[in-house]
PDB file of C-alpha atoms in Angstrom:
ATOM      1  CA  UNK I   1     -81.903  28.849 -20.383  1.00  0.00           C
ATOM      2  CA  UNK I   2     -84.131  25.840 -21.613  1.00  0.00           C
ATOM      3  CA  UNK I   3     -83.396  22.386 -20.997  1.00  0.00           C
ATOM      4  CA  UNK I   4     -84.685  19.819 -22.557  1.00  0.00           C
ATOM      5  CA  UNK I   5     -84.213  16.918 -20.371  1.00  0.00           C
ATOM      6  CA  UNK I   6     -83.804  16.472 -16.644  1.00  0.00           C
ATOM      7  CA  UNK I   7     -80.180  15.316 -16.904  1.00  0.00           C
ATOM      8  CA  UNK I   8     -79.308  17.964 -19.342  1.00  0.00           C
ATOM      9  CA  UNK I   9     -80.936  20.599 -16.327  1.00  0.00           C
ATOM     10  CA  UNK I  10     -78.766  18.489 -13.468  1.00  0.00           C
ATOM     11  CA  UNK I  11     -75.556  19.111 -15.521  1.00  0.00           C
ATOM     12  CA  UNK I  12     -75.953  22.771 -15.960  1.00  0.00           C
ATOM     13  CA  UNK I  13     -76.513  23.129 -12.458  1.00  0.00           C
ATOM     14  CA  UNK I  14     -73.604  20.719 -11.744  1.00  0.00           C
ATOM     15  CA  UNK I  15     -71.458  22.713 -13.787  1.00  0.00           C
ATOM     16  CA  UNK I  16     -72.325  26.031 -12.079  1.00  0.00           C
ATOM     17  CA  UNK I  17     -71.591  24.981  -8.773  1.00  0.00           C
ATOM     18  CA  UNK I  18     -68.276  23.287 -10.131  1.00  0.00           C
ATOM     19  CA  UNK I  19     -67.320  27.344 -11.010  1.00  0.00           C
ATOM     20  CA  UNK I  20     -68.672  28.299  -7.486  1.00  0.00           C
ATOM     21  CA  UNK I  21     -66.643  25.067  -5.637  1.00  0.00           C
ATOM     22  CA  UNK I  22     -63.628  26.008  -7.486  1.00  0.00           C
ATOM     23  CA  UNK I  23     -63.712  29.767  -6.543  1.00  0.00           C
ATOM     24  CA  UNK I  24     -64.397  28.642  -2.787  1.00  0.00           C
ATOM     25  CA  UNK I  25     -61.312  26.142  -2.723  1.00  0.00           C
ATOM     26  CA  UNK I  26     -59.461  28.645  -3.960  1.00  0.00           C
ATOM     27  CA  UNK I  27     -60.868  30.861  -1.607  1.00  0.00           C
ATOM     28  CA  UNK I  28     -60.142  28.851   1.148  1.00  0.00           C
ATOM     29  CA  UNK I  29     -56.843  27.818   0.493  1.00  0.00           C
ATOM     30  CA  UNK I  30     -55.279  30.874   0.680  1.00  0.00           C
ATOM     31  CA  UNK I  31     -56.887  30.597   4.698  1.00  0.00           C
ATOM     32  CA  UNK I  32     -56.062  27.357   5.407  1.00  0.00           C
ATOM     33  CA  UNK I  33     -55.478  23.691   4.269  1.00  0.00           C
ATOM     34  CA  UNK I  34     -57.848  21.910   2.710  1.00  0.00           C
ATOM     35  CA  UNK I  35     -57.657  18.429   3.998  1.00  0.00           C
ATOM     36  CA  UNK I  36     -59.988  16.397   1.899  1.00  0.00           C
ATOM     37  CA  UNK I  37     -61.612  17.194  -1.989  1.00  0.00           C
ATOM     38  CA  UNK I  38     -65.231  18.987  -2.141  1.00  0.00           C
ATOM     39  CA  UNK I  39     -67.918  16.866  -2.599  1.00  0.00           C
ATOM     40  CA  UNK I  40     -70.753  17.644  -5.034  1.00  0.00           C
ATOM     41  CA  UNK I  41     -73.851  16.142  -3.964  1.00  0.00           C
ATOM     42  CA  UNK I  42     -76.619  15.492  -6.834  1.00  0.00           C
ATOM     43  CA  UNK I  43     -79.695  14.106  -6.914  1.00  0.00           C
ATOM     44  CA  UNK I  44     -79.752  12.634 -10.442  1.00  0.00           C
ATOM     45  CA  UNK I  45     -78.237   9.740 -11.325  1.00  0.00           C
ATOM     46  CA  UNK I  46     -77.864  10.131 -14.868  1.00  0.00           C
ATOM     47  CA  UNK I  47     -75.685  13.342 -14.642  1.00  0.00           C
ATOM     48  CA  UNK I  48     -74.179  11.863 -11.728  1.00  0.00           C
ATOM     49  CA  UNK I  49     -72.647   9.032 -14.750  1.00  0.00           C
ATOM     50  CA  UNK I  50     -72.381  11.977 -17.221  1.00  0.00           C
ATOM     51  CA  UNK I  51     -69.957  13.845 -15.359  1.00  0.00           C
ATOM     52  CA  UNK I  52     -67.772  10.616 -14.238  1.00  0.00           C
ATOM     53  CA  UNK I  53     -67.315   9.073 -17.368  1.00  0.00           C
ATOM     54  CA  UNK I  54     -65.645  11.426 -20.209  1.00  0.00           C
ATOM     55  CA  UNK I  55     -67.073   9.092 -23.150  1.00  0.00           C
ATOM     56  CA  UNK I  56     -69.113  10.260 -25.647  1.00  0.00           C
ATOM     57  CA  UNK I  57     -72.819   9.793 -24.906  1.00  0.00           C
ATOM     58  CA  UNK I  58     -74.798   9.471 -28.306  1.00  0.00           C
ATOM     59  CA  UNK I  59     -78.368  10.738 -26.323  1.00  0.00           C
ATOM     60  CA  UNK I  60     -76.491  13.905 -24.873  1.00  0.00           C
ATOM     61  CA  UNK I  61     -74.789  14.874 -28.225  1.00  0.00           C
ATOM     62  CA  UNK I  62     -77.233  18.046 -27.819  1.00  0.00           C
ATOM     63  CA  UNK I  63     -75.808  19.468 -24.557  1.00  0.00           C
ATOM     64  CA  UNK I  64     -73.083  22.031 -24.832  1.00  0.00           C
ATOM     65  CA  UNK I  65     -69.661  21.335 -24.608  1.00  0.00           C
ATOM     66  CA  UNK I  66     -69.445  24.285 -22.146  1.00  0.00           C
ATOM     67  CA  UNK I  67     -71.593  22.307 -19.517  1.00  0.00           C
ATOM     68  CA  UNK I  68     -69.101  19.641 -19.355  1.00  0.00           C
ATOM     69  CA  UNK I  69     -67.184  21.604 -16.854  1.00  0.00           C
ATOM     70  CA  UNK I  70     -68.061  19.753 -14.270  1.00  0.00           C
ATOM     71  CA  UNK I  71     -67.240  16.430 -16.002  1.00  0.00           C
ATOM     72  CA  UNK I  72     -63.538  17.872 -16.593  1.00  0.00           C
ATOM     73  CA  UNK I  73     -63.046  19.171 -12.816  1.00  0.00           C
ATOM     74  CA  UNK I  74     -64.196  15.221 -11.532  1.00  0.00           C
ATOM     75  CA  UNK I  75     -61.867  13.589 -14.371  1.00  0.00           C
ATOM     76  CA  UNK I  76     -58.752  16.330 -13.304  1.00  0.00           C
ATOM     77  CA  UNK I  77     -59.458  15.518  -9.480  1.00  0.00           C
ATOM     78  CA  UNK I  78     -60.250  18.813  -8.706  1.00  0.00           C
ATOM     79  CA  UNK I  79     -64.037  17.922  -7.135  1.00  0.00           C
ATOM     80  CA  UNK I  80     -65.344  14.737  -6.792  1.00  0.00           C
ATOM     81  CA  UNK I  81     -69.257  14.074  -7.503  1.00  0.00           C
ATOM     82  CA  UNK I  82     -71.727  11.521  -5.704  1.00  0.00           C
ATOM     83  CA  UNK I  83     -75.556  10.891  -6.091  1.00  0.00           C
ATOM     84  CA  UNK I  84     -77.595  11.604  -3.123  1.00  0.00           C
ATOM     85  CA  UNK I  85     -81.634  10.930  -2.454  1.00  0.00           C
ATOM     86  CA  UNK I  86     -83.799  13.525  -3.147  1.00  0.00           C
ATOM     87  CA  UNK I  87     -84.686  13.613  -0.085  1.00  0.00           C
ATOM     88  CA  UNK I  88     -81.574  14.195   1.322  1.00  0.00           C
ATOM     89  CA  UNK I  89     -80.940  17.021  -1.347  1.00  0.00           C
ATOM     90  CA  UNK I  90     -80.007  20.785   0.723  1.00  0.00           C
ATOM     91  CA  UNK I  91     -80.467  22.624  -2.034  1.00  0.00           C
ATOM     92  CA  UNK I  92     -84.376  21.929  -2.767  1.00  0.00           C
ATOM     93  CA  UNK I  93     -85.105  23.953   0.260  1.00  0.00           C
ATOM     94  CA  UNK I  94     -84.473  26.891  -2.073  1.00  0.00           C
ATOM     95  CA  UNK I  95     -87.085  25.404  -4.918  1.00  0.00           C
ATOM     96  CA  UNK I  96     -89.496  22.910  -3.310  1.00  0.00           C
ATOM     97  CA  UNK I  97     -92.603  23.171  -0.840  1.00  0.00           C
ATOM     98  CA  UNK I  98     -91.548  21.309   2.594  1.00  0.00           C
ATOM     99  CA  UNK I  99     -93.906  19.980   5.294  1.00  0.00           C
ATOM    100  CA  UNK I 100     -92.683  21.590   8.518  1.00  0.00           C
ATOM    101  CA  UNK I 101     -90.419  18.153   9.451  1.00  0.00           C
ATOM    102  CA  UNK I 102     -89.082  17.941   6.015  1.00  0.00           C
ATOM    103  CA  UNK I 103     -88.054  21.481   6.367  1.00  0.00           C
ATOM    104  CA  UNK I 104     -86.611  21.403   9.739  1.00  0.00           C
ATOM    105  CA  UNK I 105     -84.306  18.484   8.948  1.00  0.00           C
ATOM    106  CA  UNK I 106     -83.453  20.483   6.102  1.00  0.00           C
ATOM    107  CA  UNK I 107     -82.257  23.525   8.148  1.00  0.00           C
ATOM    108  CA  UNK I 108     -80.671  21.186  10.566  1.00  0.00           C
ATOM    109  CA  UNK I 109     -78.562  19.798   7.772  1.00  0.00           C
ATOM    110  CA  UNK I 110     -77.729  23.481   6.558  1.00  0.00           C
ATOM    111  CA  UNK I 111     -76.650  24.781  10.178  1.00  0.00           C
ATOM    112  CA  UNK I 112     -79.739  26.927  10.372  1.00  0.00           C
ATOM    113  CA  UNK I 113     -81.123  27.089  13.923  1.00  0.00           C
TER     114      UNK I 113
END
């Protein structure tokens, strides 16, 4: 797929791990109560606003309706969805070069010993 923007990138990502959050609350549930809402953490502000506020967005008119899964789980109060630093961002480990502290805070924050 080809983006042409890095929000319009951030909310197709968002909106795949909304599918993947959903299927593991699901999962989950059936094991156990879930006691608070998943968080999804993103790095970019402007999808971070995207997927919070259900208005129409005149600059975004060219993303897919389909991506705006993620902006109808957060309105429903299935997930909720907060901006994070990009340097506090877990899931660039799997994209990005790390210096060896970067990375080992990273795996730290994963659970990886």
């Amino acid at each position: 797929m080809v983006a042409t923007s890095t929000t319009e990138s951030e909310i197709i990502a968002a909106t795949e791990a909304t599918k993947e959050v959903i299927w593991l609350k699901r999962l989950f549930s059936d094991v156990m109560k879930l006691k608070h809402t998943p968080v999804l953490q993103v790095d970019n502000s402007a999808a971070v606003k995207l997927a919070q506020n259900p208005e129409f967005h005149r600059c975004t008119k060219h993303i897919d309706v389909k991506y705006f899964f993620v902006r109808e789980k957060v309105v429903d109060g299935s997930i909720d969805i907060c901006q994070i630093s990009t340097e506090q961002q877990v899931a660039d480990i799997m994209t990005k070069p790390f210096d060896k502290v970067r990375l080992t805070n990273m795996c730290d924050r994963m659970g990886l010993v």
